[in-house]
Amino acid sequence: MNFKQLIFIFFCLFFFQKAFAQRNYEGYNFLGIHGGISFFDIQTDDLVTQQKEGFIAGFTTRGGFRNDFDLIYGISFQSESVGVEGSSPLGTDTQNIGYTIQGAQINFMGSYNIVMKHLSVEFGPVFSINGKMKLDRGEYENYVLTGYNTLTAKDIQDISRFNVRLAAGLTTGLEHFRIGAQYQYGLTNMLGELNGNDLENDNFKGNSSTIIVSGVIYF
């Protein structure tokens, strides 16, 4: 899926949501731009990982649906980072080896308004499409990962490209500007693509864990 396809999906979602908003006598529909910082990690027993910072930015819509509920749809582009511990082949140097995962998210969220247009709880699924878990520095590609004898840093880059996450969070602010925090947990095994590749471990399991602190401006 390329950038043009993602933009097309976003505008389809926008018009779909607008149709729903018009069914509500007090309906409203906002288009917004959001951005923030992400704190990403992989929950796994198969690697020694460390949470690292990244960023996220994109487009979103928020519309009144019924009573105290809003609907939120959007597309985000993210760059997430994570560290994996490994040592030089001679075991003389241990590093927290950095990786970067770039991709896009499509989210479908419900929002319950505690205070209409000012404070809400949000929840729903997130569909993530991403590239490789790419090594930040090539000099570490032959470092052996902690807990293994032959598994190297370059061996674990081809992770799953499609993942489903469950998100929940809280936003607060003014009618046209909000800040918020959200937690996303991966329901799918993002390390599953590593299995069956004749690696030292053939049963990798790992779920993404992401905290996002962001702001959004609505128009």
PDB file of C-alpha atoms in Angstrom:
ATOM      1  CA  MET A   1       0.000   0.000   0.000  1.00  0.00           C
ATOM      2  CA  ASN A   2       1.498   3.334  -1.086  1.00  0.00           C
ATOM      3  CA  PHE A   3       0.990   6.919   0.054  1.00  0.00           C
ATOM      4  CA  LYS A   4      -1.691   7.718  -2.555  1.00  0.00           C
ATOM      5  CA  GLN A   5      -3.738   4.679  -1.547  1.00  0.00           C
ATOM      6  CA  LEU A   6      -3.555   5.681   2.130  1.00  0.00           C
ATOM      7  CA  ILE A   7      -4.728   9.215   1.335  1.00  0.00           C
ATOM      8  CA  PHE A   8      -7.610   7.812  -0.737  1.00  0.00           C
ATOM      9  CA  ILE A   9      -8.682   5.587   2.176  1.00  0.00           C
ATOM     10  CA  PHE A  10      -8.541   8.547   4.549  1.00  0.00           C
ATOM     11  CA  PHE A  11     -10.863  10.691   2.457  1.00  0.00           C
ATOM     12  CA  CYS A  12     -13.288   7.772   2.027  1.00  0.00           C
ATOM     13  CA  LEU A  13     -13.389   7.446   5.807  1.00  0.00           C
ATOM     14  CA  PHE A  14     -13.892  11.199   6.164  1.00  0.00           C
ATOM     15  CA  PHE A  15     -16.968  11.261   3.927  1.00  0.00           C
ATOM     16  CA  PHE A  16     -18.330   8.096   5.573  1.00  0.00           C
ATOM     17  CA  GLN A  17     -18.040   9.702   8.981  1.00  0.00           C
ATOM     18  CA  LYS A  18     -19.609  12.941   7.742  1.00  0.00           C
ATOM     19  CA  ALA A  19     -22.662  10.982   6.614  1.00  0.00           C
ATOM     20  CA  PHE A  20     -22.998   9.492  10.101  1.00  0.00           C
ATOM     21  CA  ALA A  21     -22.560  12.876  11.762  1.00  0.00           C
ATOM     22  CA  GLN A  22     -25.421  14.303   9.723  1.00  0.00           C
ATOM     23  CA  ARG A  23     -27.762  11.721  11.262  1.00  0.00           C
ATOM     24  CA  ASN A  24     -27.292  13.427  14.636  1.00  0.00           C
ATOM     25  CA  TYR A  25     -29.276  16.641  15.115  1.00  0.00           C
ATOM     26  CA  GLU A  26     -26.395  18.093  17.109  1.00  0.00           C
ATOM     27  CA  GLY A  27     -23.835  16.554  14.812  1.00  0.00           C
ATOM     28  CA  TYR A  28     -20.439  18.080  14.087  1.00  0.00           C
ATOM     29  CA  ASN A  29     -17.525  16.944  12.016  1.00  0.00           C
ATOM     30  CA  PHE A  30     -13.922  18.110  12.329  1.00  0.00           C
ATOM     31  CA  LEU A  31     -10.878  17.444  10.184  1.00  0.00           C
ATOM     32  CA  GLY A  32      -7.620  17.538  12.117  1.00  0.00           C
ATOM     33  CA  ILE A  33      -3.842  17.276  11.961  1.00  0.00           C
ATOM     34  CA  HIS A  34      -2.038  15.540  14.803  1.00  0.00           C
ATOM     35  CA  GLY A  35       1.518  14.778  15.840  1.00  0.00           C
ATOM     36  CA  GLY A  36       3.402  13.515  18.839  1.00  0.00           C
ATOM     37  CA  ILE A  37       6.014  11.335  20.456  1.00  0.00           C
ATOM     38  CA  SER A  38       5.815   7.547  20.685  1.00  0.00           C
ATOM     39  CA  PHE A  39       7.511   5.235  23.165  1.00  0.00           C
ATOM     40  CA  PHE A  40       7.786   1.809  21.543  1.00  0.00           C
ATOM     41  CA  ASP A  41       8.825  -1.617  22.792  1.00  0.00           C
ATOM     42  CA  ILE A  42       8.333  -5.284  21.929  1.00  0.00           C
ATOM     43  CA  GLN A  43       6.850  -7.505  24.628  1.00  0.00           C
ATOM     44  CA  THR A  44       8.773 -10.766  24.132  1.00  0.00           C
ATOM     45  CA  ASP A  45      10.652 -13.480  26.005  1.00  0.00           C
ATOM     46  CA  ASP A  46      12.846 -14.176  22.969  1.00  0.00           C
ATOM     47  CA  LEU A  47      14.864 -10.935  22.859  1.00  0.00           C
ATOM     48  CA  VAL A  48      16.241  -8.473  25.398  1.00  0.00           C
ATOM     49  CA  THR A  49      14.622  -5.218  24.283  1.00  0.00           C
ATOM     50  CA  GLN A  50      14.610  -1.610  25.420  1.00  0.00           C
ATOM     51  CA  GLN A  51      11.916   1.000  24.866  1.00  0.00           C
ATOM     52  CA  LYS A  52      12.927   3.907  22.626  1.00  0.00           C
ATOM     53  CA  GLU A  53      11.365   7.131  21.387  1.00  0.00           C
ATOM     54  CA  GLY A  54       9.938   7.799  17.957  1.00  0.00           C
ATOM     55  CA  PHE A  55       7.359  10.102  16.390  1.00  0.00           C
ATOM     56  CA  ILE A  56       3.932   9.940  14.810  1.00  0.00           C
ATOM     57  CA  ALA A  57       1.975  12.404  12.646  1.00  0.00           C
ATOM     58  CA  GLY A  58      -1.074  12.312  10.437  1.00  0.00           C
ATOM     59  CA  PHE A  59      -4.655  13.267   9.667  1.00  0.00           C
ATOM     60  CA  THR A  60      -7.770  12.538  11.678  1.00  0.00           C
ATOM     61  CA  THR A  61     -11.504  13.231  11.711  1.00  0.00           C
ATOM     62  CA  ARG A  62     -13.829  13.491  14.696  1.00  0.00           C
ATOM     63  CA  GLY A  63     -17.583  13.574  14.349  1.00  0.00           C
ATOM     64  CA  GLY A  64     -20.597  13.452  16.622  1.00  0.00           C
ATOM     65  CA  PHE A  65     -22.336  10.091  16.274  1.00  0.00           C
ATOM     66  CA  ARG A  66     -25.057   9.671  18.890  1.00  0.00           C
ATOM     67  CA  ASN A  67     -25.685  11.033  22.371  1.00  0.00           C
ATOM     68  CA  ASP A  68     -22.273  11.251  24.132  1.00  0.00           C
ATOM     69  CA  PHE A  69     -20.357   9.255  21.525  1.00  0.00           C
ATOM     70  CA  ASP A  70     -18.057  10.428  18.731  1.00  0.00           C
ATOM     71  CA  LEU A  71     -16.458   8.487  15.898  1.00  0.00           C
ATOM     72  CA  ILE A  72     -12.795   9.005  15.026  1.00  0.00           C
ATOM     73  CA  TYR A  73     -11.062   7.844  11.859  1.00  0.00           C
ATOM     74  CA  GLY A  74      -7.569   8.623  10.717  1.00  0.00           C
ATOM     75  CA  ILE A  75      -4.284   7.800   9.074  1.00  0.00           C
ATOM     76  CA  SER A  76      -0.945   8.259  10.815  1.00  0.00           C
ATOM     77  CA  PHE A  77       2.610   7.919   9.606  1.00  0.00           C
ATOM     78  CA  GLN A  78       5.054   6.736  12.257  1.00  0.00           C
ATOM     79  CA  SER A  79       8.722   6.090  12.854  1.00  0.00           C
ATOM     80  CA  GLU A  80       9.181   3.788  15.841  1.00  0.00           C
ATOM     81  CA  SER A  81      12.463   2.787  17.457  1.00  0.00           C
ATOM     82  CA  VAL A  82      13.471  -0.103  19.704  1.00  0.00           C
ATOM     83  CA  GLY A  83      16.713  -1.432  21.152  1.00  0.00           C
ATOM     84  CA  VAL A  84      17.818  -5.087  21.205  1.00  0.00           C
ATOM     85  CA  GLU A  85      20.785  -6.198  23.284  1.00  0.00           C
ATOM     86  CA  GLY A  86      23.671  -7.957  21.573  1.00  0.00           C
ATOM     87  CA  SER A  87      27.430  -8.494  21.819  1.00  0.00           C
ATOM     88  CA  SER A  88      30.359  -8.499  19.422  1.00  0.00           C
ATOM     89  CA  PRO A  89      31.355 -11.925  18.025  1.00  0.00           C
ATOM     90  CA  LEU A  90      34.233 -12.109  20.532  1.00  0.00           C
ATOM     91  CA  GLY A  91      31.963 -11.053  23.383  1.00  0.00           C
ATOM     92  CA  THR A  92      34.119  -8.052  24.245  1.00  0.00           C
ATOM     93  CA  ASP A  93      31.489  -5.372  23.584  1.00  0.00           C
ATOM     94  CA  THR A  94      27.788  -5.375  24.539  1.00  0.00           C
ATOM     95  CA  GLN A  95      25.461  -2.839  22.957  1.00  0.00           C
ATOM     96  CA  ASN A  96      21.814  -1.891  22.964  1.00  0.00           C
ATOM     97  CA  ILE A  97      21.415  -2.107  19.191  1.00  0.00           C
ATOM     98  CA  GLY A  98      18.974   0.388  17.687  1.00  0.00           C
ATOM     99  CA  TYR A  99      16.327  -0.477  15.092  1.00  0.00           C
ATOM    100  CA  THR A 100      13.803   1.736  13.320  1.00  0.00           C
ATOM    101  CA  ILE A 101      10.380   0.670  12.023  1.00  0.00           C
ATOM    102  CA  GLN A 102       8.621   3.017   9.610  1.00  0.00           C
ATOM    103  CA  GLY A 103       5.048   2.626   8.482  1.00  0.00           C
ATOM    104  CA  ALA A 104       1.467   3.831   8.603  1.00  0.00           C
ATOM    105  CA  GLN A 105      -1.598   3.249  10.749  1.00  0.00           C
ATOM    106  CA  ILE A 106      -5.302   3.326   9.999  1.00  0.00           C
ATOM    107  CA  ASN A 107      -7.500   3.686  13.081  1.00  0.00           C
ATOM    108  CA  PHE A 108     -11.235   3.324  13.748  1.00  0.00           C
ATOM    109  CA  MET A 109     -11.991   4.690  17.199  1.00  0.00           C
ATOM    110  CA  GLY A 110     -15.014   5.227  19.354  1.00  0.00           C
ATOM    111  CA  SER A 111     -15.000   8.139  21.792  1.00  0.00           C
ATOM    112  CA  TYR A 112     -17.125   8.621  24.902  1.00  0.00           C
ATOM    113  CA  ASN A 113     -17.440  12.274  25.893  1.00  0.00           C
ATOM    114  CA  ILE A 114     -17.101  12.827  29.625  1.00  0.00           C
ATOM    115  CA  VAL A 115     -17.345  16.567  28.918  1.00  0.00           C
ATOM    116  CA  MET A 116     -18.647  17.229  25.400  1.00  0.00           C
ATOM    117  CA  LYS A 117     -15.883  18.550  23.089  1.00  0.00           C
ATOM    118  CA  HIS A 118     -13.441  18.899  25.989  1.00  0.00           C
ATOM    119  CA  LEU A 119     -12.713  15.540  27.679  1.00  0.00           C
ATOM    120  CA  SER A 120     -13.168  12.059  26.261  1.00  0.00           C
ATOM    121  CA  VAL A 121     -12.097   8.439  26.547  1.00  0.00           C
ATOM    122  CA  GLU A 122     -11.210   6.781  23.233  1.00  0.00           C
ATOM    123  CA  PHE A 123     -10.875   3.140  22.256  1.00  0.00           C
ATOM    124  CA  GLY A 124     -10.767   0.940  19.183  1.00  0.00           C
ATOM    125  CA  PRO A 125      -8.659  -1.038  16.692  1.00  0.00           C
ATOM    126  CA  VAL A 126      -5.578   0.175  14.850  1.00  0.00           C
ATOM    127  CA  PHE A 127      -4.278  -1.471  11.666  1.00  0.00           C
ATOM    128  CA  SER A 128      -0.542  -1.010  11.129  1.00  0.00           C
ATOM    129  CA  ILE A 129       1.401  -1.474   7.885  1.00  0.00           C
ATOM    130  CA  ASN A 130       5.168  -1.226   8.259  1.00  0.00           C
ATOM    131  CA  GLY A 131       8.515  -1.968   6.678  1.00  0.00           C
ATOM    132  CA  LYS A 132      11.472  -3.869   8.088  1.00  0.00           C
ATOM    133  CA  MET A 133      12.836  -3.455  11.583  1.00  0.00           C
ATOM    134  CA  LYS A 134      15.886  -1.776  10.082  1.00  0.00           C
ATOM    135  CA  LEU A 135      19.254  -1.590  11.810  1.00  0.00           C
ATOM    136  CA  ASP A 136      20.248   1.992  12.586  1.00  0.00           C
ATOM    137  CA  ARG A 137      23.987   1.280  12.329  1.00  0.00           C
ATOM    138  CA  GLY A 138      25.472  -1.298   9.981  1.00  0.00           C
ATOM    139  CA  GLU A 139      28.538  -1.952  12.122  1.00  0.00           C
ATOM    140  CA  TYR A 140      26.356  -3.928  14.542  1.00  0.00           C
ATOM    141  CA  GLU A 141      24.865  -6.310  11.970  1.00  0.00           C
ATOM    142  CA  ASN A 142      27.090  -9.236  13.018  1.00  0.00           C
ATOM    143  CA  TYR A 143      26.626  -8.736  16.759  1.00  0.00           C
ATOM    144  CA  VAL A 144      25.202 -11.859  18.392  1.00  0.00           C
ATOM    145  CA  LEU A 145      21.951 -11.195  20.232  1.00  0.00           C
ATOM    146  CA  THR A 146      21.806 -11.882  23.956  1.00  0.00           C
ATOM    147  CA  GLY A 147      20.678 -15.438  24.754  1.00  0.00           C
ATOM    148  CA  TYR A 148      21.853 -16.898  21.438  1.00  0.00           C
ATOM    149  CA  ASN A 149      24.986 -18.409  19.900  1.00  0.00           C
ATOM    150  CA  THR A 150      24.492 -17.660  16.194  1.00  0.00           C
ATOM    151  CA  LEU A 151      21.506 -15.275  15.882  1.00  0.00           C
ATOM    152  CA  THR A 152      22.831 -11.896  14.769  1.00  0.00           C
ATOM    153  CA  ALA A 153      21.372  -8.400  14.693  1.00  0.00           C
ATOM    154  CA  LYS A 154      20.826  -8.497  10.918  1.00  0.00           C
ATOM    155  CA  ASP A 155      18.818 -11.752  11.147  1.00  0.00           C
ATOM    156  CA  ILE A 156      15.749 -10.243  12.829  1.00  0.00           C
ATOM    157  CA  GLN A 157      14.942  -7.379  10.456  1.00  0.00           C
ATOM    158  CA  ASP A 158      12.218  -9.091   8.395  1.00  0.00           C
ATOM    159  CA  ILE A 159       9.333  -8.763  10.843  1.00  0.00           C
ATOM    160  CA  SER A 160       5.617  -8.997  10.030  1.00  0.00           C
ATOM    161  CA  ARG A 161       4.480  -6.189   7.747  1.00  0.00           C
ATOM    162  CA  PHE A 162       0.831  -6.084   8.903  1.00  0.00           C
ATOM    163  CA  ASN A 163      -0.229  -5.899  12.535  1.00  0.00           C
ATOM    164  CA  VAL A 164      -3.450  -5.301  14.444  1.00  0.00           C
ATOM    165  CA  ARG A 165      -3.365  -3.252  17.636  1.00  0.00           C
ATOM    166  CA  LEU A 166      -5.936  -2.368  20.271  1.00  0.00           C
ATOM    167  CA  ALA A 167      -5.808   1.251  21.438  1.00  0.00           C
ATOM    168  CA  ALA A 168      -7.225   3.150  24.407  1.00  0.00           C
ATOM    169  CA  GLY A 169      -6.564   6.664  25.605  1.00  0.00           C
ATOM    170  CA  LEU A 170      -7.719   9.985  26.968  1.00  0.00           C
ATOM    171  CA  THR A 171      -7.866  13.419  25.298  1.00  0.00           C
ATOM    172  CA  THR A 172      -8.605  16.813  26.792  1.00  0.00           C
ATOM    173  CA  GLY A 173      -8.577  20.431  25.695  1.00  0.00           C
ATOM    174  CA  LEU A 174     -10.592  22.946  23.717  1.00  0.00           C
ATOM    175  CA  GLU A 175     -13.044  22.401  20.891  1.00  0.00           C
ATOM    176  CA  HIS A 176     -10.361  22.844  18.204  1.00  0.00           C
ATOM    177  CA  PHE A 177      -7.238  21.789  20.070  1.00  0.00           C
ATOM    178  CA  ARG A 178      -6.597  18.779  22.265  1.00  0.00           C
ATOM    179  CA  ILE A 179      -3.737  16.932  23.866  1.00  0.00           C
ATOM    180  CA  GLY A 180      -3.876  13.282  24.760  1.00  0.00           C
ATOM    181  CA  ALA A 181      -2.183  10.060  25.741  1.00  0.00           C
ATOM    182  CA  GLN A 182      -2.862   6.665  24.219  1.00  0.00           C
ATOM    183  CA  TYR A 183      -1.675   3.103  24.733  1.00  0.00           C
ATOM    184  CA  GLN A 184      -1.572   0.603  21.870  1.00  0.00           C
ATOM    185  CA  TYR A 185      -1.038  -3.135  22.350  1.00  0.00           C
ATOM    186  CA  GLY A 186      -0.325  -5.421  19.398  1.00  0.00           C
ATOM    187  CA  LEU A 187      -2.738  -8.335  19.113  1.00  0.00           C
ATOM    188  CA  THR A 188      -0.711 -10.043  16.377  1.00  0.00           C
ATOM    189  CA  ASN A 189       2.728 -11.647  16.594  1.00  0.00           C
ATOM    190  CA  MET A 190       4.967  -9.024  15.006  1.00  0.00           C
ATOM    191  CA  LEU A 191       7.962 -11.415  15.094  1.00  0.00           C
ATOM    192  CA  GLY A 192       6.076 -14.241  13.382  1.00  0.00           C
ATOM    193  CA  GLU A 193       7.745 -13.677   9.992  1.00  0.00           C
ATOM    194  CA  LEU A 194      11.090 -14.680  11.522  1.00  0.00           C
ATOM    195  CA  ASN A 195       9.886 -18.246  12.046  1.00  0.00           C
ATOM    196  CA  GLY A 196      10.619 -20.824   9.362  1.00  0.00           C
ATOM    197  CA  ASN A 197      13.810 -19.075   8.222  1.00  0.00           C
ATOM    198  CA  ASP A 198      16.321 -21.577   9.658  1.00  0.00           C
ATOM    199  CA  LEU A 199      17.287 -19.238  12.470  1.00  0.00           C
ATOM    200  CA  GLU A 200      18.512 -20.393  15.861  1.00  0.00           C
ATOM    201  CA  ASN A 201      15.031 -19.789  17.255  1.00  0.00           C
ATOM    202  CA  ASP A 202      12.062 -21.027  15.211  1.00  0.00           C
ATOM    203  CA  ASN A 203       9.297 -19.937  17.578  1.00  0.00           C
ATOM    204  CA  PHE A 204       9.585 -16.169  17.933  1.00  0.00           C
ATOM    205  CA  LYS A 205       6.698 -14.436  19.661  1.00  0.00           C
ATOM    206  CA  GLY A 206       6.413 -10.713  20.284  1.00  0.00           C
ATOM    207  CA  ASN A 207       3.700  -8.090  20.648  1.00  0.00           C
ATOM    208  CA  SER A 208       4.136  -4.357  20.158  1.00  0.00           C
ATOM    209  CA  SER A 209       3.639  -2.024  23.104  1.00  0.00           C
ATOM    210  CA  THR A 210       3.340   1.688  22.344  1.00  0.00           C
ATOM    211  CA  ILE A 211       2.627   4.792  24.399  1.00  0.00           C
ATOM    212  CA  ILE A 212       1.750   7.915  22.397  1.00  0.00           C
ATOM    213  CA  VAL A 213       1.626  11.485  23.707  1.00  0.00           C
ATOM    214  CA  SER A 214       0.231  13.820  21.070  1.00  0.00           C
ATOM    215  CA  GLY A 215      -1.655  16.968  20.187  1.00  0.00           C
ATOM    216  CA  VAL A 216      -4.311  17.588  17.526  1.00  0.00           C
ATOM    217  CA  ILE A 217      -5.623  20.728  15.837  1.00  0.00           C
ATOM    218  CA  TYR A 218      -9.152  20.521  14.393  1.00  0.00           C
ATOM    219  CA  PHE A 219     -10.454  22.701  11.578  1.00  0.00           C
TER     220      PHE A 219
END
